[in-house]
Coordinates of C-alpha atoms in Angstrom, one line a residue:
M282 CA 31.5 58.4 8.9
Y283 CA 34.7 58.5 6.8
L284 CA 34.7 62.3 6.3
P285 CA 34.2 63.2 10.0
Q286 CA 37.0 60.9 11.0
K287 CA 39.3 62.5 8.4
I288 CA 38.4 66.0 9.6
G289 CA 39.0 64.8 13.2
R290 CA 42.4 63.5 12.4
L291 CA 43.2 66.7 10.5
L292 CA 42.2 68.9 13.5
T293 CA 44.2 66.7 15.8
F294 CA 47.3 67.0 13.5
L295 CA 46.9 70.8 13.3
T296 CA 46.5 71.1 17.1
I297 CA 49.7 69.0 17.7
S298 CA 51.6 71.0 15.1
L299 CA 50.5 74.3 16.6
A300 CA 51.6 73.1 20.1
V301 CA 55.0 72.1 18.8
L302 CA 55.4 75.4 17.0
T303 CA 54.4 77.3 20.1
A304 CA 56.9 75.3 22.2
C305 CA 59.7 76.2 19.7
V306 CA 58.9 79.9 19.8
S307 CA 58.7 79.8 23.6
V308 CA 62.1 78.1 23.8
E309 CA 63.7 80.7 21.5
D310 CA 62.0 83.6 23.3
S311 CA 63.1 82.3 26.7
Q312 CA 66.7 82.0 25.4
V313 CA 66.7 85.5 24.0
L314 CA 65.2 87.1 27.1
R315 CA 67.5 85.1 29.5
T316 CA 70.6 86.8 30.9
T317 CA 73.4 85.2 32.9
V318 CA 75.3 87.1 35.6
V319 CA 78.5 86.2 37.5
T320 CA 80.3 88.1 40.2
S321 CA 83.6 88.0 42.1
G322 CA 85.1 90.0 44.8
D323 CA 83.9 91.5 48.1
L324 CA 81.8 94.7 48.2
S325 CA 82.6 95.0 52.0
Q326 CA 86.1 96.2 50.9
L327 CA 84.6 99.5 49.8
P328 CA 84.8 102.3 52.3
P329 CA 81.8 102.1 54.6
S330 CA 81.1 105.8 54.2
A331 CA 81.6 105.7 50.4
M332 CA 79.3 108.2 48.7
T333 CA 81.2 109.4 45.6
Y334 CA 82.9 107.7 42.7
S335 CA 84.8 108.6 39.5
W336 CA 85.5 106.6 36.3
H337 CA 88.4 104.3 36.3
P338 CA 91.2 106.0 34.1
T339 CA 91.7 103.0 31.8
L340 CA 88.8 100.5 32.1
Q341 CA 86.3 102.0 29.8
K342 CA 86.4 99.5 26.9
I343 CA 83.8 99.3 24.1
F344 CA 83.9 96.6 21.5
V345 CA 81.0 96.9 19.1
D346 CA 80.6 96.2 15.4
P347 CA 80.1 99.0 12.8
R348 CA 76.3 98.9 13.2
L349 CA 76.7 100.7 16.5
D350 CA 78.5 103.9 17.3
K351 CA 81.3 103.3 19.8
Q352 CA 81.1 106.8 21.4
Q353 CA 77.3 106.6 21.8
V354 CA 77.5 103.2 23.5
Q355 CA 80.1 104.5 25.9
Q356 CA 78.1 107.6 26.7
H357 CA 74.9 105.6 27.2
M358 CA 76.9 103.2 29.5
Q359 CA 78.1 106.2 31.6
D360 CA 74.7 107.8 31.7
T361 CA 73.0 104.5 32.8
L362 CA 75.6 103.8 35.4
K363 CA 75.2 107.3 36.8
K364 CA 71.4 106.9 36.9
V365 CA 71.5 103.5 38.7
L366 CA 74.2 104.5 41.1
L367 CA 72.3 107.7 42.0
T368 CA 69.3 105.7 43.1
K369 CA 71.6 104.0 45.6
G370 CA 72.9 107.4 46.8
Y371 CA 76.2 107.5 45.0
R372 CA 77.3 110.7 43.3
W373 CA 79.7 110.9 40.4
V374 CA 82.6 113.4 40.7
E375 CA 85.1 114.3 37.9
D376 CA 88.0 114.8 40.3
T377 CA 89.4 111.4 41.2
Q378 CA 90.9 112.8 44.4
L379 CA 87.4 113.4 45.7
A380 CA 86.1 109.9 44.8
D381 CA 85.6 107.2 47.4
F382 CA 85.9 104.5 44.7
Q383 CA 86.3 104.1 41.0
V384 CA 84.0 102.5 38.4
G385 CA 85.3 100.7 35.3
F386 CA 83.3 99.1 32.6
G387 CA 83.5 97.2 29.4
V388 CA 80.9 96.4 26.7
A389 CA 81.3 93.8 23.9
M390 CA 78.6 93.4 21.3
G391 CA 78.5 90.9 18.5
T392 CA 81.4 88.6 17.5
L393 CA 84.2 91.0 18.2
M394 CA 85.1 89.2 21.4
S395 CA 84.7 85.5 22.0
D396 CA 83.9 84.0 25.5
E397 CA 87.6 82.9 25.6
Q398 CA 88.8 86.4 25.0
I399 CA 86.4 87.8 27.6
L400 CA 87.6 85.2 30.1
A401 CA 91.2 86.2 29.4
A402 CA 90.5 89.9 29.8
A403 CA 88.0 89.9 32.6
G404 CA 88.9 86.8 34.6
L405 CA 85.3 85.4 34.4
V406 CA 82.6 84.7 31.9
P407 CA 78.9 83.8 32.2
G408 CA 79.1 81.4 29.2
L409 CA 75.5 82.2 27.9
S410 CA 74.5 79.6 25.3
N411 CA 73.3 80.8 21.9
Q412 CA 71.5 77.5 21.2
S413 CA 68.1 78.0 19.6
V414 CA 68.8 81.7 19.1
D415 CA 68.7 83.1 15.5
P416 CA 72.1 84.7 14.9
K417 CA 70.7 86.8 12.0
K418 CA 68.3 88.6 14.4
Y419 CA 70.1 88.6 17.8
D420 CA 73.6 89.4 18.9
K421 CA 75.1 88.3 22.2
G422 CA 76.3 91.1 24.3
S423 CA 78.6 91.1 27.4
V424 CA 78.8 93.9 30.0
L425 CA 81.4 94.2 32.7
I426 CA 81.3 96.5 35.7
S427 CA 84.3 96.7 38.1
L428 CA 84.7 98.7 41.3
F429 CA 88.1 99.8 42.5
K430 CA 89.5 101.3 45.6
P431 CA 90.7 104.9 45.0
T432 CA 94.3 105.3 44.0
A433 CA 96.3 107.1 46.7
I434 CA 99.5 107.5 44.7
V435 CA 99.5 109.0 41.2
G436 CA 100.6 106.4 38.7
Q437 CA 99.9 103.5 40.9
S438 CA 97.3 100.9 39.8
S439 CA 94.1 100.9 41.7
E440 CA 92.9 97.8 43.5
M441 CA 89.8 96.1 42.2
V442 CA 87.5 94.9 45.0
W443 CA 84.4 93.6 43.1
R444 CA 83.3 92.9 39.5
V445 CA 80.2 91.7 37.8
L446 CA 79.8 90.3 34.2
A447 CA 76.6 89.7 32.4
Q448 CA 75.6 88.3 29.1
G449 CA 72.4 88.6 27.1
F450 CA 71.0 88.8 23.6
A451 CA 69.8 91.9 21.8
N452 CA 68.3 92.8 18.4
I453 CA 70.4 95.8 17.5
K454 CA 68.0 96.6 14.7
D455 CA 65.6 97.8 17.4
M456 CA 67.6 100.3 19.5
D457 CA 64.7 101.2 21.7
E458 CA 64.4 97.6 22.8
V459 CA 68.2 97.4 23.2
K460 CA 68.3 100.5 25.5
T461 CA 65.4 99.3 27.6
R462 CA 66.9 95.8 28.2
F463 CA 70.4 97.3 28.7
D464 CA 69.2 99.7 31.4
G465 CA 67.4 97.0 33.2
L466 CA 70.5 94.8 33.0
I467 CA 72.7 97.4 34.6
D468 CA 70.2 97.8 37.4
E469 CA 70.2 94.0 37.9
M470 CA 74.0 93.8 37.8
L471 CA 74.3 96.5 40.6
S472 CA 71.6 95.1 42.8
A473 CA 74.1 93.7 45.3
L474 CA 75.7 97.1 45.8
P475 CA 74.5 98.5 49.1
V476 CA 72.6 101.7 49.4
T477 CA 74.7 104.5 50.9
H478 CA 74.1 105.8 54.4
A479 CA 72.9 109.1 52.8
V480 CA 69.7 107.5 51.6
Q481 CA 69.1 104.9 54.2

């Protein structure tokens, strides 16, 4: 009778240990997959007939560590924005005089910008917690998208009408995963932007 009891206790211990381990992994995975998004402004301030946009002349900021190529990140951000905005009926134009609004963006990856610095620069911050996340595997990334009214006078600052800031975690050793999650995040960030009359 002693041996079966011992085996039973061992199996019970292993079961509990496995359950605790599974719970720990689930917590970390849920933290890693979680994103936090905050917005401010009023999208109704965009022209009702808006169909075209151009890049904001100065708000295209990329802060990434040496493991990532700054120019590639900027190009991917532009390509992803164009793709998502096109699904809503908005078309990019190079000539700012032909644009109904301007799009600015910023990307910070890793430790180059703290939440305090992001708050000072962007005016808002999601404050995504890195608790239970392995810093050796995952880096926290922040993405800002801002929409501006077109500038009527050359040299005059354009008026921002709406902005959205998101934070999430990424394993930058797996760039395919990073791009997939990044593209999905941009789509989520712009979900509140209305579809143009052209595709309604």
